[in-house]
Coordinates of C-alpha atoms in Angstrom, one line a residue:
Chain A
M1 CA 90.0 115.8 108.0
T2 CA 93.4 117.3 107.2
A3 CA 92.1 118.5 103.9
V4 CA 89.1 120.3 105.5
A5 CA 91.2 121.9 108.2
A6 CA 93.8 123.1 105.6
S7 CA 91.2 124.5 103.2
S8 CA 89.4 126.3 105.9
K9 CA 92.7 127.9 107.0
K10 CA 93.5 128.9 103.5
P11 CA 91.2 131.7 102.5
K12 CA 92.2 133.5 105.7
K13 CA 95.8 133.3 104.9
K14 CA 95.1 134.6 101.4
K15 CA 93.3 137.7 102.6
K16 CA 96.0 138.3 105.2
S17 CA 98.8 138.2 102.7
A18 CA 96.8 140.6 100.4
N19 CA 96.2 143.0 103.2
T20 CA 99.7 142.9 104.5
A21 CA 101.1 143.3 101.0
T22 CA 101.4 147.1 101.5
E23 CA 102.4 146.7 105.1
N24 CA 105.5 145.5 106.9
R25 CA 106.1 142.2 105.0
S26 CA 109.5 142.3 103.5
Q27 CA 108.7 140.3 100.4
P28 CA 104.9 140.2 100.0
G29 CA 103.4 137.2 98.3
L30 CA 106.7 135.6 97.6
I31 CA 104.9 132.3 96.8
G32 CA 102.3 131.9 94.1
Q33 CA 102.4 135.3 92.3
N34 CA 103.5 134.2 88.8
K35 CA 100.6 134.7 86.4
A36 CA 101.2 132.1 83.7
L37 CA 102.7 129.4 85.8
P38 CA 99.6 127.9 87.4
Y39 CA 98.0 127.5 84.0
L40 CA 101.2 125.9 82.7
F41 CA 101.3 123.6 85.7
S42 CA 97.7 122.4 85.6
F43 CA 97.6 122.1 81.8
P44 CA 98.9 118.5 81.4
A45 CA 96.6 117.1 84.1
V46 CA 93.6 118.9 82.7
M47 CA 94.5 117.8 79.1
V48 CA 94.9 114.1 80.0
V49 CA 91.8 114.0 82.2
S50 CA 89.8 115.7 79.4
A51 CA 91.1 113.3 76.8
I52 CA 90.6 110.1 78.9
L53 CA 87.5 110.9 80.9
A54 CA 85.6 114.1 80.0
Y55 CA 85.6 113.9 76.2
P56 CA 84.8 110.2 75.9
V57 CA 81.8 110.5 78.2
L58 CA 80.4 113.5 76.3
A59 CA 81.2 111.9 72.9
G60 CA 79.6 108.7 74.1
I61 CA 76.4 110.4 75.0
Y62 CA 76.4 112.2 71.7
Q63 CA 77.2 109.1 69.6
S64 CA 74.4 107.2 71.3
L65 CA 72.0 109.3 69.1
F66 CA 73.5 107.8 66.0
R67 CA 73.3 104.3 64.5
A68 CA 75.1 102.4 61.7
P69 CA 72.4 100.7 59.6
E70 CA 74.7 97.8 59.1
L71 CA 78.1 96.9 60.4
G72 CA 80.7 99.0 58.6
L73 CA 78.3 101.5 57.1
D74 CA 78.4 105.2 58.1
E75 CA 76.5 106.2 61.2
E76 CA 73.3 108.1 60.8
W77 CA 71.4 110.4 63.2
V78 CA 68.5 108.4 64.7
G79 CA 67.6 110.6 67.6
L80 CA 66.4 108.6 70.6
D81 CA 65.8 105.4 68.7
N82 CA 68.6 103.6 70.4
Y83 CA 67.0 104.3 73.7
T84 CA 63.4 103.4 72.7
D85 CA 64.6 100.2 71.1
L86 CA 66.5 99.4 74.3
F87 CA 63.5 99.9 76.5
K88 CA 61.3 97.8 74.1
G89 CA 63.6 94.8 74.4
S90 CA 63.1 92.3 77.2
D91 CA 66.9 91.9 77.6
F92 CA 67.2 95.4 79.1
W93 CA 64.5 94.8 81.7
A94 CA 65.9 91.4 82.6
S95 CA 69.4 92.9 83.1
L96 CA 67.9 95.8 85.1
Y97 CA 66.3 93.3 87.4
R98 CA 69.5 91.4 87.8
T99 CA 71.4 94.6 88.4
G100 CA 68.9 95.5 91.1
I101 CA 69.6 92.2 92.9
F102 CA 73.3 92.7 92.4
V103 CA 73.3 96.2 93.8
A104 CA 70.9 95.5 96.7
G105 CA 72.9 92.4 97.6
N106 CA 76.3 94.2 97.5
V107 CA 75.0 97.2 99.5
T108 CA 73.2 95.1 102.1
V109 CA 75.9 92.5 102.7
G110 CA 78.7 95.1 102.3
L111 CA 77.3 97.5 104.8
T112 CA 76.4 94.8 107.3
L113 CA 79.8 93.1 107.2
G114 CA 81.5 96.5 106.9
L115 CA 79.9 97.7 110.2
F116 CA 80.6 94.4 111.9
F117 CA 84.2 94.3 110.9
S118 CA 84.9 98.0 111.4
F119 CA 83.6 97.7 115.0
A120 CA 85.9 94.7 115.4
L121 CA 88.9 96.5 113.9
Y122 CA 88.2 99.6 116.1
R123 CA 89.2 97.4 119.1
A124 CA 92.1 95.8 117.3
V125 CA 94.9 98.0 118.7
G126 CA 98.4 97.5 120.0
K127 CA 99.8 94.3 118.7
F128 CA 96.7 93.7 116.6
R129 CA 97.1 96.8 114.6
W130 CA 98.5 94.9 111.6
M131 CA 95.1 93.6 111.0
R132 CA 94.0 97.0 109.7
A133 CA 96.6 96.8 107.0
A134 CA 95.9 93.1 106.4
T135 CA 92.2 93.8 105.8
L136 CA 93.2 95.8 102.7
A137 CA 94.5 92.6 101.0
P138 CA 91.5 91.9 98.8
Y139 CA 91.6 95.5 97.6
L140 CA 95.1 94.9 96.2
I141 CA 94.3 92.1 93.8
S142 CA 92.7 92.1 90.4
N143 CA 89.1 91.2 89.8
V144 CA 90.4 88.3 87.7
A145 CA 92.5 86.9 90.5
A146 CA 89.5 87.3 92.9
A147 CA 87.4 85.4 90.4
V148 CA 89.9 82.6 90.2
M149 CA 89.9 82.3 94.0
F150 CA 86.2 82.3 94.3
R151 CA 85.8 79.9 91.5
L152 CA 88.0 77.5 93.4
M153 CA 86.1 78.1 96.7
F154 CA 82.7 77.6 95.2
N155 CA 83.6 74.8 92.9
G156 CA 80.9 72.1 93.2
D157 CA 83.2 69.2 93.5
L158 CA 86.4 70.4 95.2
G159 CA 85.4 73.7 96.7
V160 CA 85.9 74.5 100.3
I161 CA 82.4 75.9 100.7
N162 CA 80.7 72.6 99.7
S163 CA 83.1 70.6 102.0
F164 CA 82.0 72.9 104.8
L165 CA 78.4 72.4 104.0
A166 CA 78.9 68.6 103.9
W167 CA 79.9 68.8 107.5
F168 CA 76.3 69.7 108.3
G169 CA 75.1 67.1 105.9
I170 CA 74.1 69.6 103.3
D171 CA 74.7 68.7 99.7
G172 CA 76.0 72.0 98.2
P173 CA 74.9 73.0 94.7
L174 CA 77.1 73.4 91.7
W175 CA 77.2 77.1 92.5
L176 CA 78.5 78.6 89.3
S177 CA 76.6 76.3 86.9
D178 CA 73.3 76.8 88.6
T179 CA 71.2 79.7 87.4
K180 CA 69.8 80.1 90.9
T181 CA 73.0 80.3 92.8
A182 CA 75.5 81.9 90.4
M183 CA 74.4 85.4 91.4
I184 CA 75.2 84.6 95.0
V185 CA 78.8 83.8 94.2
V186 CA 79.0 87.0 92.1
I187 CA 77.7 89.1 95.0
M188 CA 80.0 87.4 97.5
T189 CA 83.0 88.0 95.2
Q190 CA 82.1 91.7 94.6
V191 CA 81.5 92.2 98.4
W192 CA 84.9 90.6 99.1
T193 CA 86.7 93.0 96.7
D194 CA 84.7 96.1 97.9
L195 CA 84.8 95.4 101.6
P196 CA 88.3 96.7 102.4
L197 CA 87.5 100.3 101.4
T198 CA 84.1 100.1 103.1
V199 CA 85.7 98.9 106.4
L200 CA 88.5 101.5 106.2
L201 CA 86.0 104.3 105.5
L202 CA 83.8 103.3 108.5
L203 CA 86.8 102.8 110.7
G204 CA 88.0 106.3 109.8
G205 CA 84.6 107.6 110.8
L206 CA 84.6 105.6 114.1
M207 CA 88.0 107.0 115.0
T208 CA 86.8 110.6 114.7
I209 CA 83.8 110.0 117.1
D210 CA 84.4 111.7 120.4
K211 CA 84.8 109.0 123.1
S212 CA 82.8 111.0 125.6
Y213 CA 79.6 109.9 123.7
F214 CA 80.4 106.3 124.5
D215 CA 81.2 107.2 128.1
A216 CA 77.9 109.0 128.4
A217 CA 76.1 106.0 127.0
L218 CA 77.9 103.7 129.4
V219 CA 77.0 105.8 132.4
D220 CA 73.4 105.7 131.3
G221 CA 73.7 101.9 131.3
A222 CA 73.2 101.3 127.5
S223 CA 73.9 97.8 126.4
P224 CA 76.5 97.3 123.6
L225 CA 73.7 96.8 121.1
E226 CA 72.0 99.9 122.2
R227 CA 75.2 101.8 122.1
A228 CA 75.7 100.7 118.5
R229 CA 72.1 101.5 117.5
F230 CA 71.6 104.8 119.2
V231 CA 75.1 106.3 119.5
T232 CA 77.6 104.9 117.1
I233 CA 75.5 104.3 113.9
P234 CA 73.8 107.8 114.0
L235 CA 77.2 109.4 114.4
L236 CA 78.5 107.3 111.5
V237 CA 75.8 108.4 109.0
P238 CA 78.2 110.5 106.8
Q239 CA 80.5 107.6 106.4
L240 CA 77.7 105.2 105.9
V241 CA 76.3 107.4 103.1
I242 CA 79.7 107.5 101.3
A243 CA 80.1 103.7 101.8
T244 CA 76.6 103.1 100.3
V245 CA 77.3 105.4 97.4
W246 CA 80.6 103.7 96.7
L247 CA 79.2 100.1 97.1
S248 CA 76.3 100.9 94.8
Y249 CA 78.5 102.7 92.3
S250 CA 81.0 99.9 92.1
T251 CA 78.3 97.2 91.6
L252 CA 76.1 99.2 89.1
T253 CA 79.1 100.1 86.9
G254 CA 81.4 97.2 87.7
L255 CA 82.1 94.8 85.0
G256 CA 85.3 93.1 86.1
V257 CA 84.0 90.6 88.6
V258 CA 81.0 89.5 86.5
L259 CA 83.1 89.2 83.3
A260 CA 85.9 87.3 85.0
L261 CA 83.8 85.0 87.1
T262 CA 80.8 84.0 84.9
G263 CA 80.9 86.1 81.8
G264 CA 77.2 86.7 82.4
G265 CA 76.3 83.1 82.5
P266 CA 75.0 80.5 83.1
L267 CA 72.2 81.1 80.7
G268 CA 72.5 84.9 81.2
S269 CA 71.5 84.6 84.9
T270 CA 74.3 87.0 85.9
T271 CA 74.1 89.3 83.0
T272 CA 73.9 92.7 84.7
M273 CA 73.5 96.0 82.7
A274 CA 77.2 96.5 82.6
M275 CA 77.7 93.0 81.2
E276 CA 74.8 93.5 78.8
M277 CA 76.5 96.7 77.6
Y278 CA 79.8 94.8 77.0
N279 CA 77.9 92.1 75.1
I280 CA 76.2 94.6 72.8
A281 CA 79.4 96.5 72.2
F282 CA 82.0 93.8 71.8
R283 CA 80.1 90.7 70.9
A284 CA 77.3 92.2 68.7
L285 CA 79.6 95.1 67.7
K286 CA 76.6 97.5 68.0
F287 CA 78.6 100.4 69.5
N288 CA 76.0 103.1 69.4
E289 CA 73.3 100.9 71.0
A290 CA 75.9 100.0 73.7
L291 CA 76.5 103.7 74.3
A292 CA 72.8 104.3 74.9
L293 CA 72.9 101.6 77.6
A294 CA 76.0 103.1 79.1
T295 CA 74.3 106.5 79.3
V296 CA 71.3 104.8 81.0
I297 CA 73.8 103.3 83.6
L298 CA 75.3 106.7 84.2
V299 CA 71.9 108.4 84.7
L300 CA 70.8 105.5 87.0
N301 CA 74.0 105.9 89.0
A302 CA 73.4 109.6 89.5
V303 CA 69.8 109.0 90.5
L304 CA 70.7 106.4 93.0
T305 CA 73.4 108.6 94.5
L306 CA 71.0 111.4 95.0
M307 CA 68.5 109.0 96.6
Y308 CA 71.0 107.7 99.1
V309 CA 71.9 111.3 100.2
R310 CA 68.2 112.1 100.5
I311 CA 67.5 109.0 102.7
A312 CA 70.5 109.7 104.8
K313 CA 69.3 113.2 105.6
R314 CA 66.4 111.7 107.6
F315 CA 68.8 109.8 109.9
E316 CA 71.2 112.6 110.6
I317 CA 71.3 114.0 114.1
P318 CA 70.0 117.5 114.1
S319 CA 72.8 119.7 115.6
Chain B
M1 CA 94.0 101.0 124.0
T2 CA 92.5 97.6 124.8
T3 CA 93.1 98.4 128.4
A4 CA 91.6 101.8 127.8
T5 CA 88.4 100.4 126.6
M6 CA 88.2 97.8 129.4
P7 CA 87.8 100.1 132.5
P8 CA 84.6 101.6 131.3
E9 CA 83.2 98.1 130.9
T10 CA 83.7 97.3 134.5
G11 CA 82.7 100.8 135.4
R12 CA 79.3 100.1 133.8
T13 CA 78.7 96.9 135.7
E14 CA 79.4 98.7 138.9
A15 CA 77.1 101.5 138.0
V16 CA 74.3 99.2 137.1
G17 CA 75.0 97.1 140.1
K18 CA 75.5 93.6 138.7
K19 CA 77.6 91.2 140.6
P20 CA 81.4 91.4 140.1
R21 CA 82.8 89.2 137.4
T22 CA 84.9 86.2 138.1
P23 CA 88.3 85.8 136.3
L24 CA 86.8 82.9 134.3
V25 CA 83.9 85.1 133.0
R26 CA 86.4 87.8 132.2
K27 CA 88.6 85.4 130.3
L28 CA 85.5 84.1 128.4
R29 CA 84.5 87.6 127.5
R30 CA 88.1 88.2 126.2
V31 CA 87.9 85.2 124.0
L32 CA 84.5 86.1 122.7
S33 CA 85.5 89.6 121.9
A34 CA 88.2 88.1 119.6
V35 CA 85.6 86.2 117.5
P36 CA 84.8 89.1 115.2
L37 CA 88.5 89.6 114.4
V38 CA 89.0 85.9 113.8
L39 CA 86.0 86.0 111.4
L40 CA 87.5 89.0 109.7
M41 CA 90.8 87.3 109.1
I42 CA 89.0 84.1 107.8
W43 CA 86.9 86.2 105.5
T44 CA 89.9 88.1 104.2
F45 CA 92.4 85.3 103.9
L46 CA 90.4 82.1 103.2
P47 CA 90.4 82.8 99.4
F48 CA 94.1 83.3 99.5
L49 CA 94.7 80.1 101.5
V50 CA 92.5 78.0 99.3
T51 CA 94.3 79.2 96.2
L52 CA 97.7 78.7 97.8
S53 CA 96.7 75.2 98.7
V54 CA 95.5 74.3 95.2
S55 CA 98.6 75.8 93.7
F56 CA 100.8 73.2 95.5
K57 CA 98.7 70.2 94.5
T58 CA 98.8 68.2 91.3
R59 CA 95.8 68.2 89.0
V60 CA 94.8 64.8 90.3
E61 CA 95.1 65.8 93.9
T62 CA 92.8 68.8 93.5
F63 CA 90.0 66.3 93.1
S64 CA 91.2 63.4 95.3
N65 CA 92.3 65.5 98.4
L66 CA 89.9 68.3 99.4
S67 CA 91.9 69.2 102.5
L68 CA 93.6 72.5 102.6
I69 CA 97.0 70.9 103.3
P70 CA 98.4 69.2 100.2
E71 CA 99.5 65.6 100.8
D72 CA 102.6 65.9 98.6
P73 CA 103.3 69.6 97.9
T74 CA 104.8 70.2 94.5
L75 CA 106.0 73.2 92.6
N76 CA 105.0 71.8 89.2
A77 CA 102.2 74.3 88.7
Y78 CA 104.6 77.2 89.4
N79 CA 107.1 75.8 87.0
E80 CA 104.4 75.4 84.4
V81 CA 103.3 79.0 84.8
I82 CA 106.8 80.5 84.8
T83 CA 107.9 78.7 81.7
D84 CA 104.7 79.8 79.9
P85 CA 105.6 82.6 77.4
N86 CA 102.1 84.1 78.0
F87 CA 103.0 84.6 81.6
T88 CA 106.4 86.1 81.1
S89 CA 105.4 88.5 78.4
A90 CA 102.3 89.6 80.5
F91 CA 104.5 90.0 83.5
I92 CA 106.9 92.3 81.7
N93 CA 104.1 94.3 80.2
S94 CA 102.5 94.7 83.6
V95 CA 105.8 95.9 85.1
I96 CA 106.3 98.4 82.3
V97 CA 102.7 99.7 82.3
G98 CA 102.7 99.8 86.1
I99 CA 105.8 101.8 86.4
G100 CA 104.9 104.0 83.4
T101 CA 101.4 104.7 85.0
T102 CA 103.0 105.6 88.3
I103 CA 105.4 108.1 86.7
V104 CA 103.0 109.7 84.4
T105 CA 100.3 110.1 87.1
I106 CA 102.7 111.8 89.4
V107 CA 104.4 113.9 86.7
I108 CA 101.0 115.3 85.5
S109 CA 99.3 115.6 88.9
L110 CA 102.0 117.0 91.1
P111 CA 102.4 120.4 89.3
A112 CA 98.6 120.7 88.9
A113 CA 98.1 120.0 92.6
Y114 CA 100.8 122.5 93.5
A115 CA 99.2 125.2 91.3
F116 CA 95.8 124.6 92.9
A117 CA 97.2 124.6 96.4
R118 CA 99.5 127.6 96.1
F119 CA 98.4 129.9 93.4
N120 CA 95.2 132.0 93.5
F121 CA 94.7 132.2 89.8
R122 CA 91.6 132.8 87.7
G123 CA 89.6 129.7 87.0
R124 CA 91.3 127.9 89.9
H125 CA 88.0 126.5 91.2
L126 CA 86.7 125.8 87.8
L127 CA 89.8 123.8 86.9
L128 CA 90.0 122.0 90.2
L129 CA 86.3 121.0 89.8
F130 CA 87.0 119.9 86.3
T131 CA 89.8 117.6 87.3
L132 CA 87.7 116.2 90.1
L133 CA 84.3 115.8 88.4
P134 CA 85.5 112.9 86.2
R135 CA 86.1 111.0 89.4
L136 CA 82.4 110.4 89.4
V137 CA 82.5 108.9 85.9
P138 CA 82.4 105.1 85.9
S139 CA 84.8 103.3 83.6
I140 CA 81.8 101.6 82.0
G141 CA 80.9 105.0 80.5
V142 CA 84.2 105.4 78.8
L143 CA 84.9 101.9 77.8
V144 CA 83.3 102.1 74.3
P145 CA 84.3 105.7 73.5
I146 CA 87.9 105.1 74.5
Y147 CA 88.0 102.0 72.4
R148 CA 86.7 103.8 69.4
L149 CA 89.0 106.7 70.0
A150 CA 92.0 104.4 70.1
V151 CA 90.9 102.6 67.0
S152 CA 90.5 105.8 65.0
A153 CA 93.8 107.3 66.3
G154 CA 95.7 104.0 65.6
L155 CA 96.5 103.7 69.3
L156 CA 95.0 100.2 69.8
D157 CA 97.3 97.6 71.2
K158 CA 100.0 99.9 72.5
R159 CA 101.4 100.0 76.0
I160 CA 101.6 103.8 76.0
T161 CA 97.8 104.0 75.5
L162 CA 97.2 101.9 78.6
I163 CA 99.6 104.0 80.5
F164 CA 97.9 107.3 79.6
V165 CA 94.4 105.9 80.1
Y166 CA 95.3 104.7 83.6
A167 CA 97.1 107.9 84.5
G168 CA 94.0 109.8 83.3
T169 CA 91.8 107.7 85.5
L170 CA 94.0 108.2 88.5
A171 CA 94.9 111.8 88.1
P172 CA 91.7 113.3 89.6
L173 CA 92.2 111.3 92.8
A174 CA 96.0 112.1 92.8
V175 CA 95.4 115.8 92.4
W176 CA 92.8 115.8 95.2
L177 CA 95.0 113.9 97.7
M178 CA 98.0 116.1 96.9
V179 CA 96.1 119.4 97.1
G180 CA 95.0 118.5 100.6
F181 CA 98.5 117.6 101.5
F182 CA 100.2 120.6 100.0
Q183 CA 97.8 123.0 101.7
G184 CA 98.9 121.4 105.0
I185 CA 102.5 122.4 104.4
P186 CA 103.0 125.9 105.8
R187 CA 103.7 128.6 103.2
E188 CA 106.2 130.1 105.5
I189 CA 108.7 127.2 105.0
E190 CA 108.6 127.8 101.3
E191 CA 108.8 131.6 101.7
A192 CA 111.9 131.1 103.9
A193 CA 113.5 129.0 101.3
A194 CA 112.6 131.6 98.6
V195 CA 114.3 134.3 100.6
D196 CA 117.3 132.1 100.7
G197 CA 117.2 132.1 96.9
A198 CA 115.7 128.7 96.2
S199 CA 114.0 128.6 92.9
L200 CA 110.5 127.2 92.4
F201 CA 111.7 123.9 91.3
Q202 CA 114.2 123.6 94.1
R203 CA 111.4 124.4 96.6
I204 CA 109.1 121.7 95.1
R205 CA 111.9 119.2 94.9
Y206 CA 113.5 119.8 98.3
I207 CA 110.6 121.1 100.5
V208 CA 107.2 120.1 99.1
M209 CA 108.0 116.7 97.8
P210 CA 109.8 115.3 100.9
L211 CA 107.0 116.7 103.1
A212 CA 104.3 115.2 100.9
A213 CA 106.1 111.9 100.7
P214 CA 103.2 109.9 102.3
A215 CA 100.8 111.3 99.8
L216 CA 103.2 110.6 96.9
I217 CA 103.7 107.0 98.1
T218 CA 99.9 106.5 98.4
I219 CA 99.4 107.8 94.9
G220 CA 102.2 105.7 93.6
V221 CA 100.7 102.6 95.1
L222 CA 97.2 103.4 93.9
A223 CA 98.5 104.2 90.3
F224 CA 100.5 101.0 90.2
R225 CA 97.6 99.0 91.6
E226 CA 95.3 100.3 88.9
A227 CA 97.7 99.4 86.1
W228 CA 98.6 96.1 87.7
N229 CA 95.0 95.0 88.3
E230 CA 92.8 96.7 85.8
F231 CA 91.1 94.2 83.5
T232 CA 88.3 95.5 81.3
L233 CA 90.2 98.2 79.6
V234 CA 93.1 95.8 78.8
L235 CA 90.6 93.4 77.4
V236 CA 89.3 96.1 75.1
L237 CA 92.4 98.0 74.2
T238 CA 94.8 95.2 73.5
T239 CA 94.7 92.6 70.8
T240 CA 98.0 90.7 71.0
P241 CA 100.1 89.1 73.8
D242 CA 102.7 91.8 73.2
T243 CA 100.8 94.3 75.2
R244 CA 98.5 92.2 77.4
T245 CA 99.0 92.6 81.2
L246 CA 98.7 89.9 83.8
P247 CA 94.9 90.1 84.5
F248 CA 94.2 89.5 80.9
A249 CA 96.6 86.6 80.6
L250 CA 95.0 85.0 83.7
F251 CA 91.6 85.5 82.3
K252 CA 92.7 83.8 79.0
L253 CA 94.0 80.9 81.0
G254 CA 90.6 80.5 82.7
Q255 CA 88.8 80.7 79.4
S256 CA 90.8 77.9 77.8
E257 CA 89.0 74.8 76.6
G258 CA 88.8 71.5 78.3
I259 CA 89.1 70.5 81.9
S260 CA 90.3 73.5 84.0
N261 CA 93.9 73.2 85.1
F262 CA 93.2 74.4 88.6
P263 CA 96.7 74.2 90.0
A264 CA 98.1 76.3 87.1
E265 CA 95.4 78.9 87.4
A266 CA 95.9 79.1 91.2
A267 CA 99.7 79.4 90.8
F268 CA 99.2 82.1 88.1
A269 CA 96.9 84.0 90.4
I270 CA 99.3 83.8 93.3
L271 CA 102.1 85.0 91.1
T272 CA 100.1 88.0 89.9
V273 CA 99.1 88.9 93.5
L274 CA 102.4 88.3 95.3
P275 CA 104.6 91.0 93.8
F276 CA 102.1 93.8 94.6
I277 CA 101.4 92.5 98.1
L278 CA 105.1 92.5 98.8
V279 CA 105.4 96.1 97.5
Y280 CA 102.4 97.1 99.5
S281 CA 103.5 95.5 102.8
R282 CA 106.6 97.8 102.7
V283 CA 104.5 101.0 102.5
E284 CA 101.2 99.9 104.0
R285 CA 101.1 102.5 106.9
Y286 CA 101.2 105.4 104.4
V287 CA 98.5 103.9 102.3
V288 CA 96.2 103.1 105.2
A289 CA 96.7 106.6 106.6
G290 CA 96.2 108.2 103.2
L291 CA 93.1 106.2 102.4
T292 CA 91.5 106.6 105.8
S293 CA 92.0 110.4 105.8
G294 CA 91.2 110.7 102.1
G295 CA 87.6 109.4 102.7
G296 CA 87.9 106.4 100.5
K297 CA 87.1 106.1 96.8

């Protein structure tokens, strides 16, 4: 909000100072006139960002077109062979399928809980305000620590989840050693680590909504559910889009949770594309092949992002 | 605010014409409206509580007593972790890399953000875009290239590599947050100081930085968090305990052979989490405000 307000103010000010330069201002353009300084100032950041982010990505895409015939030999140009080989293998499609479940699970559960909890936090004011800060706790810890915590909770013998299920007479599974249930734990852990930002984002959106909309809905006799469905959620579309993009991005490209929690197991049942890429690169040491998969992930991420924005356009309120 | 939301509720019932609520019903509604918040707190803190509980148990008790409250709380697990050289060296590395990342991030981003916010120079938009675009690049895309770059440059297994890699990842966000903040500071204040003879560096040091303190604190916390918690790049870029940070050491502990030592793992996790939570709790209001206005990510 502040950024937008400030930037919209800015061009006006620029023009003004340019116009008044010849007029009555005693020292026109006192600030920001040096020619070389801005380049000097932005140089270190631009350098580090290029070296750490821009160059590696471009180099990675380029190197995905090469291949070393054998480990240790020089890399040779192979064109798109790494990609065609990737698409021919069944591992790729299996990991794509698992990634689909992972992303869909994280986005669905993340958005549902995110909406529910942000509505709850919206009403947490006064002496409950600390809850907003407390909600951020999972965001502050590493994926590995989160994995340790969830491994304890979902432990088949001593976990709190199975103790809870036992109350209802349900014999809980050995969550992380069962190929059918391991993905559930991975999704729950990922949602847990991603939810704080989602909630904060939606809460920020909620707080910018004009209260008169709610009042109008109340006067019209809308039930709380109707208010959420027809007033709040449509007004929250921009934040919901950003939240969806962020949840999808963090799952599609996230490696930390999977690696720390299951390492892709049991029997590869949680090997997502990111995990598969890690395996190809650092277990099989086929770096160029891994780079091809990484490029596929980048493209998929871009495609999904565009798709979310497209879908969201349909739900936007025409102004 | 709670009271501010309540009147419309009663206003509605009157408008619709339902019968007035008895105090009991109102009380019940109050309790029910707290349920989502209670669920939120359980969701957020149950994993912490479970881990805390296990960390105070003995290895035998983790299996014999499933209750959250340990029968005979012991600090053995903590003792075991603190005396473990892997923990101490990782802790020191984490502190060094964390502080280093925070400093480098701010030192490279602050001047850049100032230039983008205050100067109207050629290529300003292009450069700004350039520092922001990589924000869209997932770390998975740079994992292998950075590893190969580090190998060929002989920078593998060095703390300075980690520091610059994290600073580079954080810089786009830092620049973006700071540009927004700097633009909110009126030029006139700086101009007044310039008239009084303050140099550029004095203006940045005594006007811009204090006024942008919330943004700087947010960035500092985010940079430190990245360095403290990041896992996959440490896994790839370090090879010896001399440079490994806490997440890696914790990961190693979990990978060790044999029956898992749950209390030690839990205590280790608590000890990695605790310092940062303590730091965060001192500055949380800046961070929450910064993240809420910054639109996440």
